[in-house]
Short mmCIF file of C-alpha atoms and ligand atoms in Angstrom, two decimals:
data_model
loop_
_atom_site.label_atom_id
_atom_site.label_comp_id
_atom_site.label_asym_id
_atom_site.label_seq_id
_atom_site.Cartn_x
_atom_site.Cartn_y
_atom_site.Cartn_z
CA UNK J 227 66.39 98.53 129.94
CA UNK J 228 68.61 97.20 132.73
CA UNK J 229 68.89 93.51 133.48
CA UNK J 230 68.34 91.94 136.89
CA UNK J 231 72.12 91.54 137.39
CA UNK J 232 72.74 95.20 136.54
CA UNK J 233 70.00 96.34 138.91
CA UNK J 234 71.42 94.09 141.66
CA UNK J 235 74.84 95.62 141.18
CA UNK J 236 73.35 99.12 141.30
CA UNK J 237 71.43 98.29 144.51
CA UNK J 238 74.59 96.81 146.07
CA UNK J 239 76.56 99.97 145.20
CA UNK J 240 73.81 102.22 146.54
CA UNK J 241 73.61 100.31 149.84
CA UNK J 242 77.41 100.27 150.12
CA UNK J 243 77.64 104.02 149.53
CA UNK J 244 74.80 104.58 151.99
CA UNK J 245 76.85 102.77 154.65
CA UNK J 246 74.44 99.80 154.98
CA UNK J 247 76.73 97.21 153.41
CA UNK J 248 80.12 97.42 155.08
CA UNK J 249 80.64 93.64 155.09
CA UNK J 250 81.87 92.14 151.76
CA UNK J 251 80.11 88.84 152.45
CA UNK J 252 76.73 90.52 152.78
CA UNK J 253 77.55 92.51 149.61
CA UNK J 254 78.16 89.24 147.80
CA UNK J 255 74.78 87.96 149.00
CA UNK J 256 72.93 91.01 147.60
CA UNK J 257 74.71 90.65 144.25
CA UNK J 258 73.84 86.96 144.09
CA UNK J 259 70.14 86.81 145.07
CA UNK J 260 67.54 87.87 142.47
CA UNK J 261 64.85 89.58 144.58
CA UNK J 262 62.28 89.28 141.76
CA UNK J 263 62.12 85.51 142.23
CA UNK J 264 60.92 86.13 145.76
CA UNK J 265 58.53 89.03 145.26
CA UNK J 266 56.92 88.17 141.91
CA UNK J 267 54.01 90.58 141.42
CA UNK J 268 53.48 93.02 144.31
CA UNK J 269 51.09 95.67 145.58
CA UNK J 270 51.89 99.37 145.30
CA UNK J 271 50.05 101.91 147.45
CA UNK J 272 48.03 104.45 145.46
CA UNK J 273 49.38 107.76 146.75
CA UNK J 274 46.86 109.88 148.65
CA UNK J 275 44.20 107.14 148.77
CA UNK J 276 41.91 107.10 151.85
CA UNK J 277 41.40 104.37 152.92
CA UNK J 278 44.76 103.17 151.64
CA UNK J 279 44.27 101.41 148.32
CA UNK J 280 46.78 99.33 146.37
CA UNK J 281 47.22 98.43 142.75
CA UNK J 282 49.05 95.37 141.52
CA UNK J 283 52.40 95.74 139.77
CA UNK J 284 52.49 92.63 137.59
CA UNK J 285 55.55 90.64 136.58
CA UNK J 286 57.07 91.99 133.39
CA UNK J 287 55.03 95.22 133.22
CA UNK J 288 57.07 98.42 132.71
CA UNK J 289 58.71 99.46 135.98
CA UNK J 290 58.14 96.08 137.69
CA UNK J 291 61.81 95.04 137.82
CA UNK J 292 63.00 98.56 138.71
CA UNK J 293 60.45 98.48 141.58
CA UNK J 294 61.88 95.15 142.75
CA UNK J 295 65.33 96.75 143.03
CA UNK J 296 64.17 99.96 144.67
CA UNK J 297 65.04 100.09 148.34
CA UNK J 298 61.38 99.73 149.29
CA UNK J 299 59.16 97.30 151.11
CA UNK J 300 57.03 95.39 148.60
CA UNK J 301 53.65 94.27 149.90
CA UNK J 302 52.80 90.74 148.75
CA UNK J 303 49.68 89.83 150.73
CA UNK J 304 46.64 91.64 152.19
CA UNK J 305 44.34 90.56 155.02
CA UNK J 306 46.16 87.25 155.48
CA UNK J 307 44.83 85.86 152.17
CA UNK J 308 44.79 88.19 149.13
CA UNK J 309 47.87 87.79 146.90
CA UNK J 310 48.57 90.08 143.92
CA UNK J 311 47.58 87.35 141.44
CA UNK J 312 44.14 87.14 143.10
CA UNK J 313 43.30 90.69 141.98
CA UNK J 314 42.04 90.75 138.40
CA UNK J 315 42.08 94.52 137.87
CA UNK J 316 41.67 97.93 139.55
CA UNK J 317 42.60 98.69 143.12
CA UNK J 318 42.11 96.81 146.35
CA UNK J 319 42.11 97.70 150.08
CA UNK J 320 43.19 95.59 153.03
CA UNK J 321 45.71 95.45 155.84
CA UNK J 322 49.25 94.42 154.90
CA UNK J 323 49.96 90.86 156.08
CA UNK J 324 53.12 89.84 154.21
CA UNK J 325 55.89 91.61 152.35
CA UNK J 326 59.49 91.69 151.26
CA UNK J 327 61.07 94.16 153.67
CA UNK J 328 63.17 96.95 152.16
CA UNK J 329 66.68 95.61 151.46
CA UNK J 330 68.54 98.28 153.46
CA UNK J 331 66.59 97.35 156.59
CA UNK J 332 67.02 93.60 156.04
CA UNK J 333 70.77 94.02 155.66
CA UNK J 334 71.11 96.49 158.51
CA UNK J 335 69.29 94.03 160.77
CA UNK J 336 71.36 91.02 159.71
CA UNK J 337 74.47 93.03 160.58
CA UNK J 338 73.04 94.42 163.86
CA UNK J 339 72.30 90.83 164.85
CA UNK J 340 76.03 90.13 164.59
CA UNK J 341 75.37 86.89 162.72
CA UNK J 342 78.75 85.37 161.85
CA UNK J 343 80.01 82.27 160.07
CA UNK J 344 79.28 79.22 162.19
CA UNK J 345 76.36 80.77 164.06
CA UNK J 346 73.06 78.86 164.13
CA UNK J 347 70.30 81.36 163.42
CA UNK J 348 66.51 81.23 163.78
CA UNK J 349 64.49 83.68 161.68
CA UNK J 350 60.83 84.37 162.50
CA UNK J 351 58.71 85.58 159.54
CA UNK J 352 60.04 84.04 156.31
CA UNK J 353 57.67 86.18 154.22
CA UNK J 354 58.80 86.10 150.60
CA UNK J 355 62.02 84.38 151.65
CA UNK J 356 64.30 87.18 150.37
CA UNK J 357 65.85 87.90 153.78
CA UNK J 358 66.10 84.13 154.34
CA UNK J 359 67.97 83.76 151.04
CA UNK J 360 70.44 86.51 151.96
CA UNK J 361 70.98 84.86 155.35
CA UNK J 362 71.41 81.38 153.88
CA UNK J 363 73.86 82.70 151.28
CA UNK J 364 75.97 84.38 153.99
CA UNK J 365 75.71 81.78 156.79
CA UNK J 366 75.10 78.52 154.92
CA UNK J 367 71.86 76.58 154.54
CA UNK J 368 72.64 74.27 157.43
CA UNK J 369 72.88 77.17 159.89
CA UNK J 370 69.58 78.87 159.15
CA UNK J 371 66.03 77.91 160.10
CA UNK J 372 63.11 80.17 159.18
CA UNK J 373 59.51 79.99 160.43
CA UNK J 374 56.47 81.34 158.55
CA UNK J 375 52.93 81.36 159.95
CA UNK J 376 51.08 81.44 156.64
CA UNK J 377 51.31 78.18 154.64
CA UNK J 378 50.67 79.85 151.26
CA UNK J 379 53.32 82.50 151.88
CA UNK J 380 55.72 79.87 153.22
CA UNK J 381 55.11 77.61 150.23
CA UNK J 382 55.95 80.40 147.78
CA UNK J 383 59.13 81.23 149.74
CA UNK J 384 60.17 77.57 149.70
CA UNK J 385 59.76 77.42 145.90
CA UNK J 386 61.79 80.61 145.41
CA UNK J 387 64.59 79.42 147.70
CA UNK J 388 64.73 76.14 145.79
CA UNK J 389 64.86 78.05 142.49
CA UNK J 390 68.00 79.90 143.60
CA UNK J 391 69.60 76.68 144.86
CA UNK J 392 69.28 77.36 148.59
CA UNK J 393 67.88 74.95 151.17
CA UNK J 394 67.65 76.44 154.67
CA UNK J 395 65.37 74.58 157.07
CA UNK J 396 61.84 75.97 156.69
CA UNK J 397 59.00 75.55 159.16
CA UNK J 398 55.35 76.45 158.68
CA UNK J 399 53.93 77.31 162.07
CA UNK J 400 53.71 79.88 164.81
CA UNK J 401 57.15 81.44 165.19
CA UNK J 402 56.20 82.67 168.65
CA UNK J 403 56.83 79.08 169.70
CA UNK J 404 60.27 79.30 168.11
CA UNK J 405 61.70 75.99 166.98
CA UNK J 406 61.32 73.52 169.85
CA UNK J 407 63.25 70.80 168.02
CA UNK J 408 66.08 72.79 166.49
CA UNK J 409 67.77 74.77 169.26
CA UNK J 410 69.91 75.92 170.82
CA UNK J 411 70.52 78.92 168.57
CA UNK J 412 73.21 81.61 168.68
CA UNK J 413 70.96 84.25 167.17
CA UNK J 414 67.24 84.91 166.65
CA UNK J 415 65.95 87.57 164.26
CA UNK J 416 62.27 88.46 163.88
CA UNK J 417 60.85 90.24 160.85
CA UNK J 418 57.41 90.45 162.39
CA UNK J 419 56.91 92.48 165.58
CA UNK J 420 55.68 91.29 168.99
CA UNK J 421 53.92 92.83 172.02
CA UNK J 422 56.30 90.99 174.36
CA UNK J 423 59.15 88.50 174.10
CA UNK J 424 57.79 84.97 173.56
CA UNK J 425 59.19 82.85 176.38
CA UNK J 426 60.22 79.89 174.15
CA UNK J 427 62.73 82.17 172.38
CA UNK J 428 64.45 82.83 175.70
CA UNK J 429 65.03 79.13 176.19
CA UNK J 430 65.99 78.27 172.61
CA UNK J 431 68.70 80.94 172.30
CA UNK J 432 71.90 80.10 174.21
CA UNK J 433 73.05 82.28 177.11
CA UNK J 434 75.26 84.92 175.49
CA UNK J 435 73.20 84.66 172.28
CA UNK J 436 71.32 87.62 170.77
CA UNK J 437 67.69 88.34 169.86
CA UNK J 438 66.82 91.16 167.45
CA UNK J 439 63.11 91.98 167.47
CA UNK J 440 60.73 94.90 167.05
CA UNK J 441 58.33 95.56 169.91
CA UNK J 442 55.00 96.93 168.77
CA UNK J 443 51.41 96.95 169.95
CA UNK J 444 47.80 97.80 169.34
CA UNK J 445 48.52 101.52 168.91
CA UNK J 446 50.89 100.76 166.01
CA UNK J 447 54.04 102.18 167.66
CA UNK J 448 57.28 100.26 167.10
CA UNK J 449 60.83 100.04 168.51
CA UNK J 450 63.68 97.73 167.51
CA UNK J 451 65.49 95.99 170.40
CA UNK J 452 68.69 93.96 170.57
CA UNK J 453 68.73 91.67 173.61
CA UNK J 454 71.36 89.35 175.00
CA UNK J 455 70.12 86.16 176.61
CA UNK J 456 71.60 86.13 180.11
CA UNK J 457 70.29 82.73 181.22
CA UNK J 458 67.41 80.34 180.48
CA UNK J 459 64.29 82.53 180.27
CA UNK J 460 66.22 85.76 180.89
CA UNK J 461 67.48 88.55 178.65
CA UNK J 462 68.36 92.20 178.71
CA UNK J 463 69.02 94.74 176.00
CA UNK J 464 68.65 98.17 174.52
CA UNK J 465 66.52 99.76 171.85
CA UNK J 466 68.44 100.79 168.75
CA UNK J 467 68.68 104.09 166.86
CA UNK J 468 66.45 104.67 163.86
CA UNK J 469 62.80 104.17 163.00
CA UNK J 470 61.99 100.52 162.35
CA UNK J 471 58.50 99.07 162.10
CA UNK J 472 57.16 95.63 161.21
CA UNK J 473 53.74 94.08 160.85
CA UNK J 474 52.70 92.47 164.13
CA UNK J 475 52.95 88.69 164.59
CA UNK J 476 49.54 87.34 163.77
CA UNK J 477 48.79 85.81 167.20
CA UNK J 478 49.71 89.17 168.84
CA UNK J 479 47.34 91.21 166.70
CA UNK J 480 44.52 93.03 168.46
CA UNK J 481 41.15 91.27 168.59
CA UNK J 482 38.48 92.35 166.10
CA UNK J 483 36.37 95.27 167.28
CA UNK J 484 33.09 96.90 166.30
CA UNK J 485 32.98 100.37 164.71
CA UNK J 486 34.00 103.14 167.08
CA UNK J 487 31.21 104.61 169.23
CA UNK J 488 32.30 107.46 171.50
CA UNK J 489 30.57 107.33 174.89
CA UNK J 490 30.19 109.94 177.65
CA UNK J 491 32.61 110.03 180.58
CA UNK J 492 34.36 112.25 183.14
CA UNK J 493 35.99 115.39 181.79
CA UNK J 494 39.05 117.19 183.17
CA UNK J 495 41.93 119.29 181.80
CA UNK J 496 44.78 117.30 180.22
CA UNK J 497 48.19 117.81 181.83
CA UNK J 498 50.01 117.02 178.57
CA UNK J 499 49.75 118.22 175.00
CA UNK J 500 47.96 115.34 173.17
CA UNK J 501 49.92 116.10 169.98
CA UNK J 502 52.92 114.48 171.76
CA UNK J 503 51.28 111.17 170.78
CA UNK J 504 52.07 112.06 167.18
CA UNK J 505 55.80 111.84 167.96
CA UNK J 506 57.58 108.55 167.06
CA UNK J 507 58.78 107.90 170.63
CA UNK J 508 55.88 109.75 172.30
CA UNK J 509 53.39 107.38 170.70
CA UNK J 510 55.47 104.40 171.80
CA UNK J 511 55.64 105.63 175.39
CA UNK J 512 51.85 106.04 175.34
CA UNK J 513 51.49 102.49 174.03
CA UNK J 514 53.74 101.18 176.84
CA UNK J 515 51.51 102.91 179.38
CA UNK J 516 48.21 101.67 177.88
CA UNK J 517 49.13 98.47 176.02
CA UNK J 518 45.59 97.19 175.61
CA UNK J 519 44.37 100.41 173.98
CA UNK J 520 44.18 101.21 170.30
CA UNK J 521 45.07 104.79 169.42
CA UNK J 522 42.92 106.58 166.88
CA UNK J 523 42.42 110.23 166.07
CA UNK J 524 45.17 112.71 165.30
CA UNK J 525 46.77 115.93 166.48
CA UNK J 526 45.12 117.32 169.61
CA UNK J 527 42.10 115.05 169.13
CA UNK J 528 43.39 111.71 170.30
CA UNK J 529 41.17 108.70 170.99
CA UNK J 530 42.24 105.68 173.03
CA UNK J 531 39.97 102.67 173.15
CA UNK J 532 40.56 99.49 175.11
CA UNK J 533 38.06 97.00 173.73
CA UNK J 534 38.78 94.39 176.39
CA UNK J 535 37.47 96.63 179.20
CA UNK J 536 35.41 99.17 177.26
CA UNK J 537 37.63 101.98 178.58
CA UNK J 538 37.95 105.10 176.45
CA UNK J 539 39.80 108.40 176.56
CA UNK J 540 39.50 111.26 174.13
CA UNK J 541 41.17 114.65 174.10
CA UNK J 542 40.26 117.96 172.48
CA UNK J 543 41.53 121.56 172.49
CA UNK J 544 39.78 123.58 175.22
CA UNK J 545 39.69 126.76 173.13
CA UNK J 546 42.00 128.57 175.60
CA UNK J 547 45.31 127.09 174.53
CA UNK J 548 44.98 123.93 176.64
CA UNK J 549 43.22 120.57 176.24
CA UNK J 550 40.51 118.52 177.91
CA UNK J 551 40.21 114.77 178.26
CA UNK J 552 37.07 112.68 178.67
CA UNK J 553 37.63 109.25 180.25
CA UNK J 554 35.31 106.37 181.00
CA UNK J 555 35.60 102.74 182.05
CA UNK J 556 37.65 100.83 184.62
CA UNK J 557 41.07 101.66 183.11
CA UNK J 558 41.87 105.39 183.26
CA UNK J 559 43.83 105.28 180.03
CA UNK J 560 44.76 108.96 179.90
CA UNK J 561 45.94 109.00 183.54
CA UNK J 562 48.45 106.29 182.59
CA UNK J 563 49.50 107.87 179.30
CA UNK J 564 49.84 111.28 180.91
CA UNK J 565 52.18 109.98 183.62
CA UNK J 566 54.35 108.10 181.09
CA UNK J 567 54.58 111.06 178.72
CA UNK J 568 55.49 113.35 181.64
CA UNK J 569 58.28 110.97 182.71
CA UNK J 570 59.54 110.93 179.14
CA UNK J 571 59.34 114.73 178.93
CA UNK J 572 61.20 115.10 182.25
CA UNK J 573 64.04 113.10 180.65
CA UNK J 574 64.12 115.51 177.67
CA UNK J 575 61.87 113.56 175.26
CA UNK J 576 64.67 111.19 174.20
CA UNK J 577 64.50 108.78 171.26
CA UNK J 578 64.00 105.09 172.02
CA UNK J 579 67.75 104.44 172.08
CA UNK J 580 67.79 105.68 175.69
CA UNK J 581 65.35 102.90 176.62
CA UNK J 582 66.16 99.31 177.51
CA UNK J 583 64.34 96.09 178.33
CA UNK J 584 64.81 93.40 180.96
CA UNK J 585 63.11 90.03 180.78
CA UNK J 586 63.14 87.61 183.70
CA UNK J 587 60.91 85.19 185.55
CA UNK J 588 59.50 88.28 187.29
CA UNK J 589 58.17 89.70 184.02
CA UNK J 590 59.17 91.93 181.11
CA UNK J 591 59.91 95.57 181.75
CA UNK J 592 60.89 98.42 179.45
CA UNK J 593 62.82 101.17 181.23
CA UNK J 594 64.22 104.61 180.54
CA UNK J 595 67.87 105.35 181.39
CA UNK J 596 68.40 102.24 183.53
CA UNK J 597 66.44 99.63 185.44
CA UNK J 598 65.91 102.09 188.30
CA UNK J 599 64.39 104.71 185.98
CA UNK J 600 60.75 105.02 184.96
CA UNK J 601 59.50 101.67 183.60
CA UNK J 602 56.51 99.90 182.12
CA UNK J 603 55.57 96.21 182.32
CA UNK J 604 54.78 94.53 179.02
CA UNK J 605 51.40 92.75 178.70
CA UNK J 606 52.52 89.11 178.82
C1 SAM R 298 57.48 91.67 157.03
S1 SAM R 298 57.05 90.07 156.53
C2 SAM R 298 58.61 89.22 156.45
C3 SAM R 298 59.57 89.75 155.46
C4 SAM R 298 60.59 88.75 155.03
N1 SAM R 298 61.57 88.49 156.05
C5 SAM R 298 61.20 89.14 153.71
O1 SAM R 298 62.26 89.72 153.67
O2 SAM R 298 60.57 88.86 152.71
C6 SAM R 298 56.40 89.39 158.01
C7 SAM R 298 56.03 87.94 157.91
O3 SAM R 298 55.84 87.43 159.22
C8 SAM R 298 54.84 86.43 159.11
N2 SAM R 298 54.34 86.13 160.47
C9 SAM R 298 53.39 86.81 161.16
N3 SAM R 298 53.20 86.22 162.35
C10 SAM R 298 54.04 85.16 162.41
C11 SAM R 298 54.30 84.15 163.37
N4 SAM R 298 53.65 84.11 164.53
N5 SAM R 298 55.21 83.21 163.08
C12 SAM R 298 55.88 83.21 161.90
N6 SAM R 298 55.67 84.14 160.94
C13 SAM R 298 54.77 85.10 161.20
C14 SAM R 298 53.83 87.04 158.18
O4 SAM R 298 52.97 86.05 157.66
C15 SAM R 298 54.73 87.69 157.16
O5 SAM R 298 54.97 86.83 156.08
#
C-alpha cells in the first residue's frame, strides 16, 4: 500500500507529464499538501444511478487514500447540509453543494490566473480548503484571502489549513460581496460559478488585475472566463479553451420550483435542430439567450421553463425529419434560443474560446468574435 507522500509524488509526476504543472513552485505545493486532510471522507457517485445516488467513502477504508490522490473532484457536501459523516450507511441523493475540485483543474486555474509572488489574491469558494492551501503555499499566507459561504464547510477548511501549518485570511460570508475590507487585490479566482460578474469584485481588483471565473446559469451550461479589470467597475476578457464547470454560487442559484407541468401553447416548426442544445457550447449559447429558463429534456425533445414568468417552450420531432416547438407565456423562449443558435451556427459553431465578455456601467455583455458581433446581455 502506498503512503500519502508516495501518492502525492505520483500525482505530481502525472500532472507534470500531462502538462498541467509546468511551474516548479506549484509542483512543490502539490508535493507538500496532503489532500486527505482537506477531503476526509467523501461521496462517490454510484455509476448508472438515476436519480444520481452517492455512497460514502470513509477515511481509512480500502481505496480511500487512492481516491484522494486520483485526479477527480471529490464531493464533500450535499444539499448545503449533508456531510459524509452524517450518512450512517447505504446511499444518499442530493445536489452537490461543496467539493474538492480535481487537482489538475485547480492547478490549471491557478496558473491561468497568472498569480505570481507578491500578488494579493482573493479566492471565492474555499470549499475543503485544498486549493486555498496550494495557493497559500505558493503565494504566502499573507497574500491570500479566501471566502466561503457555508460556515460548517469553512470551519472544516480552517481546521485543515491550521493542521498543515498554513494561515491565509479566511472569511465566512457571501463571496459575491468580495472582501470589502481587504482590497485592492491583484487577482481574484472563483471556484464557484456565477450568472454575472458581481460588481464589488470589479471595484476590489485593481485596474490591470485579473479575474478568473466560470459563468453558468439555470440551464447548467458553463464557460470559464479570464477578465482584465480596465477601470473601477469595468472589465473585459475572453473565454478560455477547455470544458470547465463549477457549482453555482449559492445566491445565484435558481429559485425553487414546483414539479414540471407541461401546458398548451402555440405550435410552429422549429428553425433549428433542438439536439444542438446537447452540444457544450450550443447549450451555453441557448442559456445566454434565455437566462431565466431552466433546460430539461434531452435530444430532440427539449423543454425550457422560465418559472419567473411561467413561459415554456418544448420541441419534438415532427415525424418528417424536422421539429416542432410549442411556446407559451410572455417570453418566447424558443424564438430567442433559435436566433442565438443560428448566429452561432453562422459563425461555424465555434467553441467558447471565440467568445468574450465586456463589463461596464452600461451592463455585462457576452459577444462572439468581437464587441460588434452577435451578443447577449447577462441578467444582472
Ligand atoms: C467547488 S467548491 C470549492 C472547491 C475548493 N476551492 C477546493 O478546492 O476544495 C465550491 C464552494 O463554493 C462555495 N460557495 C458557494 N457560493 C458561495 C458564495 N456566494 N461565496 C463563497 N463561497 C461560496 C460552496 O459552499 C462550495 O464550498
